[in-house]
Amino acid sequence: MPRKLLLPYKSVFSHFRAPRGLHDALAMNAARSGYRVFSANSTAACTELAKRITERLGAELGKSVVYQETNGETRVEIKESVRGQDIFIIQTIPRTCSFLCLPITEQQSPAATAFVTGWITLPLSLQWCETARVEILTFPPLCLDVNTAVMELLIMAYALKTSCARNIIGVIPYFPYSKQSKMRKRGSIVCKLLASMLAKAGLTHIITMDLHQKEIQGFFSFPVDNLRASPFLIQYIQEEIPDYRNAVIVAKSPDAAKRAQSYAERLRLGLAVIHGEAQCTEQDMDDGRHSPPMVKNATVHPGLELPLMMAKEKPPITVVGDVGGRIAIIVDDIIDDVESFVAAAEILKERGAYKIFVMATHGLLSADAPRLIEESSIDEVVVTNTVPHEVQKLQCPKIKTVDISLILSEAIRRIHNGESMAYLFRNITVDD
């Protein structure tokens, strides 16, 4: 009797062939997925930087809706699929804006018209100022506050995380709460708290610029690229200040000396440092190491007698370096309250500087900063567009802007393509 041939077992799926469309989908998934760029801001002024970045990338802003409900809550709606993609959220942190009073004169009327049509729809009031003999146009606040911007970023990141985005990268040119990166008395390190919140919301990477303290990068559990704006500001000095070879780089306090030294070495210029009792630095603030407060008539163990620390006494105001007959360029990372810059400009003017520039990365320009700058000895304030300040520019023509969207767009491109970021940090040192 002939033997039966034992054939291998065949299941019902042995002859199944995947349809052609499925093969294409698998090949697409195997290749690198695409990327989308979103803006988490709900105000038109804050989305300007995001539009510049997407124009350089040749992309369009992702479709999303960010708005404040009538009860004050923030709502974010993603209007397109983000599954398996690299998502970049550009969040420009605004400053808290107060009511804007803009004088309407013959010279400023075109700017005022552009301001009304481009930024704010309706003014609140138009009044005649008898003292200045001009009409004052009052506008409502333009920007949201910092906390609202942070919530917009957190909610959008979490919405993208639950929509199965592959990577969520936050592009935060000015990182909020960066000044609260040290313990003060019985306070808290708020910057560390914000880093934990961003990680919990779903962010996997952050691109920022000129952190107030470089040690802030250690607060995060994911990569942080801290880009530098100094190449753009140095280029502005070389191209826009005709006699910059006769300039001297000035640090308005000893804390800013390293940054000023870096600028001076790259421009081959001299260095000057302002030091004395007029300066109030972060190191002089109480850090709580003497708490709890001493109790009167408290018994002290004889073996625990510690040496008494002498109280600090600042010397009279001095300028270390020669600024007579030169252009003084004050450099720093943040311009917020400008009183210290105005005081430094007055001192430099007394020492013989004939022109004074202020250069900084982040122009917060809070409170009455535009008015104080306009009335001061400062000739020009140059900041980047990491923070929107179009309102302040209308109030003070001395404020100039340097665009840094080029380096942010290049960072986005390199991260998405998996390329090295070393090119963006060439010749950058720790002190920059």
Short mmCIF file of N, CA, C and O in Angstrom, two decimals, residues 306-382:
data_model
loop_
_atom_site.label_atom_id
_atom_site.label_comp_id
_atom_site.label_asym_id
_atom_site.label_seq_id
_atom_site.Cartn_x
_atom_site.Cartn_y
_atom_site.Cartn_z
N LEU A 306 29.56 79.56 66.94
CA LEU A 306 30.02 79.74 65.57
C LEU A 306 30.58 81.15 65.39
O LEU A 306 30.14 82.09 66.07
N PRO A 307 31.54 81.32 64.51
CA PRO A 307 32.08 82.66 64.27
C PRO A 307 31.01 83.57 63.68
O PRO A 307 30.19 83.14 62.85
N LEU A 308 30.98 84.82 64.10
CA LEU A 308 29.99 85.77 63.65
C LEU A 308 30.36 86.32 62.28
O LEU A 308 31.49 86.77 62.06
N MET A 309 29.40 86.26 61.33
CA MET A 309 29.62 86.78 59.99
C MET A 309 29.43 88.30 59.99
O MET A 309 28.46 88.81 60.54
N MET A 310 30.36 88.99 59.38
CA MET A 310 30.25 90.44 59.27
C MET A 310 29.21 90.80 58.22
O MET A 310 29.09 90.13 57.19
N ALA A 311 28.44 91.83 58.47
CA ALA A 311 27.43 92.28 57.52
C ALA A 311 28.09 92.84 56.28
O ALA A 311 29.16 93.44 56.34
N LYS A 312 27.44 92.64 55.12
CA LYS A 312 27.98 93.15 53.87
C LYS A 312 27.84 94.66 53.81
O LYS A 312 26.83 95.24 54.24
N GLU A 313 28.84 95.30 53.26
CA GLU A 313 28.80 96.75 53.04
C GLU A 313 29.39 97.03 51.68
O GLU A 313 30.58 96.83 51.45
N LYS A 314 28.52 97.48 50.76
CA LYS A 314 28.99 97.72 49.40
C LYS A 314 29.84 98.97 49.32
O LYS A 314 29.57 99.96 50.00
N PRO A 315 30.86 98.93 48.48
CA PRO A 315 31.69 100.14 48.30
C PRO A 315 30.94 101.19 47.50
O PRO A 315 29.90 100.91 46.91
N PRO A 316 31.46 102.41 47.46
CA PRO A 316 30.84 103.44 46.61
C PRO A 316 30.84 103.00 45.15
O PRO A 316 31.66 102.19 44.72
N ILE A 317 29.91 103.55 44.40
CA ILE A 317 29.76 103.16 43.00
C ILE A 317 31.04 103.46 42.22
O ILE A 317 31.60 104.55 42.30
N THR A 318 31.50 102.48 41.50
CA THR A 318 32.72 102.62 40.69
C THR A 318 32.52 101.95 39.35
O THR A 318 31.72 101.02 39.21
N VAL A 319 33.26 102.41 38.35
CA VAL A 319 33.28 101.79 37.04
C VAL A 319 34.69 101.28 36.80
O VAL A 319 35.64 102.07 36.69
N VAL A 320 34.83 99.97 36.75
CA VAL A 320 36.14 99.36 36.52
C VAL A 320 36.35 99.27 35.02
O VAL A 320 35.75 98.44 34.34
N GLY A 321 37.18 100.14 34.50
CA GLY A 321 37.41 100.22 33.06
C GLY A 321 37.19 101.63 32.55
O GLY A 321 36.51 102.44 33.18
N ASP A 322 37.75 101.92 31.41
CA ASP A 322 37.69 103.26 30.83
C ASP A 322 36.57 103.33 29.80
O ASP A 322 36.55 102.58 28.82
N VAL A 323 35.62 104.25 30.03
CA VAL A 323 34.52 104.43 29.09
C VAL A 323 34.50 105.85 28.53
O VAL A 323 33.60 106.20 27.75
N GLY A 324 35.44 106.69 28.91
CA GLY A 324 35.47 108.08 28.46
C GLY A 324 35.66 108.20 26.96
O GLY A 324 36.58 107.60 26.39
N GLY A 325 34.77 108.95 26.31
CA GLY A 325 34.88 109.17 24.87
C GLY A 325 34.58 107.94 24.03
O GLY A 325 34.99 107.87 22.87
N ARG A 326 33.86 106.99 24.59
CA ARG A 326 33.57 105.74 23.87
C ARG A 326 32.07 105.45 23.84
O ARG A 326 31.29 106.07 24.56
N ILE A 327 31.72 104.47 23.01
CA ILE A 327 30.35 103.95 22.98
C ILE A 327 30.25 102.85 24.02
O ILE A 327 31.05 101.91 24.02
N ALA A 328 29.28 102.95 24.92
CA ALA A 328 29.08 101.93 25.95
C ALA A 328 27.96 101.01 25.52
O ALA A 328 26.85 101.46 25.20
N ILE A 329 28.23 99.70 25.51
CA ILE A 329 27.24 98.69 25.14
C ILE A 329 27.01 97.79 26.36
O ILE A 329 27.88 96.99 26.72
N ILE A 330 25.86 97.95 27.00
CA ILE A 330 25.51 97.14 28.16
C ILE A 330 24.84 95.86 27.67
O ILE A 330 23.89 95.91 26.88
N VAL A 331 25.32 94.70 28.12
CA VAL A 331 24.77 93.42 27.68
C VAL A 331 24.21 92.67 28.89
O VAL A 331 24.75 92.75 29.99
N ASP A 332 23.10 91.97 28.66
CA ASP A 332 22.46 91.15 29.69
C ASP A 332 21.56 90.15 29.00
O ASP A 332 21.42 90.18 27.77
N ASP A 333 20.93 89.27 29.77
CA ASP A 333 20.04 88.27 29.17
C ASP A 333 18.58 88.70 29.19
O ASP A 333 17.82 88.34 28.29
N ILE A 334 18.16 89.47 30.20
CA ILE A 334 16.76 89.86 30.35
C ILE A 334 16.69 91.36 30.66
O ILE A 334 17.44 91.86 31.49
N ILE A 335 15.77 92.06 29.99
CA ILE A 335 15.43 93.43 30.36
C ILE A 335 13.98 93.41 30.81
O ILE A 335 13.06 93.26 30.01
N ASP A 336 13.78 93.55 32.10
CA ASP A 336 12.43 93.53 32.66
C ASP A 336 12.14 94.89 33.27
O ASP A 336 11.65 95.79 32.60
N ASP A 337 12.46 95.07 34.53
CA ASP A 337 12.41 96.40 35.14
C ASP A 337 13.69 97.14 34.76
O ASP A 337 14.79 96.67 35.08
N VAL A 338 13.55 98.27 34.12
CA VAL A 338 14.71 98.92 33.51
C VAL A 338 15.39 99.93 34.42
O VAL A 338 16.31 100.63 33.98
N GLU A 339 14.98 100.02 35.69
CA GLU A 339 15.58 101.02 36.58
C GLU A 339 17.09 100.85 36.69
O GLU A 339 17.84 101.83 36.68
N SER A 340 17.54 99.59 36.80
CA SER A 340 18.98 99.36 36.94
C SER A 340 19.73 99.74 35.67
O SER A 340 20.86 100.26 35.72
N PHE A 341 19.12 99.52 34.50
CA PHE A 341 19.76 99.91 33.24
C PHE A 341 19.82 101.43 33.10
O PHE A 341 20.81 101.98 32.62
N VAL A 342 18.75 102.10 33.51
CA VAL A 342 18.72 103.56 33.45
C VAL A 342 19.78 104.15 34.38
O VAL A 342 20.50 105.09 34.02
N ALA A 343 19.90 103.58 35.60
CA ALA A 343 20.91 104.06 36.55
C ALA A 343 22.32 103.83 36.01
O ALA A 343 23.20 104.68 36.13
N ALA A 344 22.54 102.67 35.39
CA ALA A 344 23.85 102.38 34.81
C ALA A 344 24.17 103.35 33.67
O ALA A 344 25.31 103.80 33.52
N ALA A 345 23.16 103.70 32.86
CA ALA A 345 23.38 104.63 31.76
C ALA A 345 23.76 106.01 32.28
O ALA A 345 24.63 106.69 31.70
N GLU A 346 23.13 106.44 33.38
CA GLU A 346 23.47 107.74 33.96
C GLU A 346 24.92 107.76 34.46
O GLU A 346 25.65 108.74 34.28
N ILE A 347 25.34 106.66 35.07
CA ILE A 347 26.72 106.58 35.57
C ILE A 347 27.71 106.61 34.41
O ILE A 347 28.74 107.30 34.45
N LEU A 348 27.41 105.85 33.35
CA LEU A 348 28.31 105.83 32.19
C LEU A 348 28.38 107.19 31.51
O LEU A 348 29.43 107.59 31.01
N LYS A 349 27.25 107.90 31.50
CA LYS A 349 27.24 109.23 30.91
C LYS A 349 28.12 110.17 31.71
O LYS A 349 28.87 111.00 31.16
N GLU A 350 28.05 110.03 33.05
CA GLU A 350 28.91 110.87 33.89
C GLU A 350 30.39 110.55 33.69
O GLU A 350 31.24 111.44 33.85
N ARG A 351 30.71 109.29 33.37
CA ARG A 351 32.10 108.89 33.17
C ARG A 351 32.61 109.22 31.77
O ARG A 351 33.73 108.87 31.43
N GLY A 352 31.78 109.81 30.91
CA GLY A 352 32.26 110.27 29.61
C GLY A 352 31.81 109.48 28.41
O GLY A 352 32.23 109.80 27.28
N ALA A 353 30.97 108.45 28.55
CA ALA A 353 30.47 107.71 27.38
C ALA A 353 29.54 108.62 26.58
O ALA A 353 28.64 109.24 27.14
N TYR A 354 29.73 108.69 25.27
CA TYR A 354 28.92 109.61 24.47
C TYR A 354 27.73 108.94 23.81
O TYR A 354 26.86 109.62 23.25
N LYS A 355 27.67 107.63 23.84
CA LYS A 355 26.53 106.91 23.30
C LYS A 355 26.37 105.62 24.09
O LYS A 355 27.36 104.95 24.41
N ILE A 356 25.11 105.25 24.38
CA ILE A 356 24.86 104.09 25.24
C ILE A 356 23.83 103.19 24.58
O ILE A 356 22.72 103.64 24.23
N PHE A 357 24.21 101.93 24.40
CA PHE A 357 23.32 100.90 23.86
C PHE A 357 23.07 99.85 24.94
O PHE A 357 23.95 99.59 25.77
N VAL A 358 21.89 99.24 24.90
CA VAL A 358 21.57 98.12 25.79
C VAL A 358 21.17 96.94 24.92
O VAL A 358 20.27 97.07 24.07
N MET A 359 21.84 95.80 25.10
CA MET A 359 21.57 94.60 24.31
C MET A 359 21.14 93.48 25.24
O MET A 359 21.79 93.24 26.27
N ALA A 360 20.06 92.80 24.90
CA ALA A 360 19.58 91.67 25.71
C ALA A 360 18.80 90.72 24.83
O ALA A 360 18.29 91.09 23.76
N THR A 361 18.68 89.47 25.30
CA THR A 361 17.94 88.46 24.54
C THR A 361 16.44 88.64 24.71
O THR A 361 15.69 88.68 23.74
N HIS A 362 15.99 88.72 25.95
CA HIS A 362 14.55 88.74 26.24
C HIS A 362 14.13 90.14 26.68
O HIS A 362 14.57 90.63 27.72
N GLY A 363 13.27 90.76 25.90
CA GLY A 363 12.79 92.10 26.23
C GLY A 363 11.40 92.04 26.85
O GLY A 363 10.39 92.23 26.15
N LEU A 364 11.33 91.80 28.14
CA LEU A 364 10.03 91.77 28.82
C LEU A 364 9.46 93.18 28.94
O LEU A 364 8.27 93.39 28.74
N LEU A 365 10.31 94.13 29.32
CA LEU A 365 9.94 95.55 29.33
C LEU A 365 8.64 95.78 30.08
O LEU A 365 7.66 96.32 29.54
N SER A 366 8.60 95.37 31.34
CA SER A 366 7.39 95.44 32.13
C SER A 366 7.15 96.85 32.65
O SER A 366 8.04 97.71 32.63
N ALA A 367 5.92 97.05 33.15
CA ALA A 367 5.51 98.28 33.81
C ALA A 367 5.76 99.49 32.91
O ALA A 367 5.34 99.51 31.75
N ASP A 368 6.45 100.51 33.44
CA ASP A 368 6.68 101.75 32.69
C ASP A 368 8.01 101.74 31.96
O ASP A 368 8.61 102.81 31.74
N ALA A 369 8.48 100.58 31.56
CA ALA A 369 9.79 100.48 30.91
C ALA A 369 9.91 101.35 29.66
O ALA A 369 10.91 102.07 29.50
N PRO A 370 8.94 101.35 28.74
CA PRO A 370 9.10 102.20 27.55
C PRO A 370 9.26 103.69 27.90
O PRO A 370 10.09 104.38 27.30
N ARG A 371 8.46 104.18 28.84
CA ARG A 371 8.56 105.59 29.22
C ARG A 371 9.91 105.90 29.86
O ARG A 371 10.53 106.93 29.55
N LEU A 372 10.38 105.02 30.74
CA LEU A 372 11.65 105.25 31.40
C LEU A 372 12.81 105.23 30.41
O LEU A 372 13.76 106.01 30.52
N ILE A 373 12.74 104.33 29.43
CA ILE A 373 13.79 104.28 28.41
C ILE A 373 13.78 105.55 27.57
O ILE A 373 14.83 106.12 27.26
N GLU A 374 12.59 106.00 27.21
CA GLU A 374 12.46 107.19 26.38
C GLU A 374 13.02 108.42 27.08
O GLU A 374 13.62 109.31 26.44
N GLU A 375 12.87 108.51 28.38
CA GLU A 375 13.31 109.68 29.14
C GLU A 375 14.75 109.55 29.64
O GLU A 375 15.25 110.48 30.28
N SER A 376 15.41 108.42 29.41
CA SER A 376 16.73 108.16 29.96
C SER A 376 17.83 108.57 28.99
O SER A 376 17.58 109.03 27.87
N SER A 377 19.08 108.33 29.42
CA SER A 377 20.25 108.61 28.58
C SER A 377 20.54 107.48 27.61
O SER A 377 21.51 107.58 26.84
N ILE A 378 19.77 106.43 27.63
CA ILE A 378 19.98 105.30 26.72
C ILE A 378 19.59 105.71 25.31
O ILE A 378 18.51 106.26 25.07
N ASP A 379 20.48 105.45 24.35
CA ASP A 379 20.22 105.81 22.95
C ASP A 379 19.44 104.74 22.21
O ASP A 379 18.65 105.06 21.32
N GLU A 380 19.65 103.47 22.57
CA GLU A 380 18.97 102.39 21.85
C GLU A 380 18.95 101.14 22.70
O GLU A 380 19.92 100.82 23.38
N VAL A 381 17.81 100.44 22.67
CA VAL A 381 17.65 99.16 23.35
C VAL A 381 17.38 98.10 22.29
O VAL A 381 16.41 98.22 21.52
N VAL A 382 18.23 97.09 22.22
CA VAL A 382 18.13 96.05 21.19
C VAL A 382 17.80 94.73 21.86
O VAL A 382 18.56 94.26 22.74
#
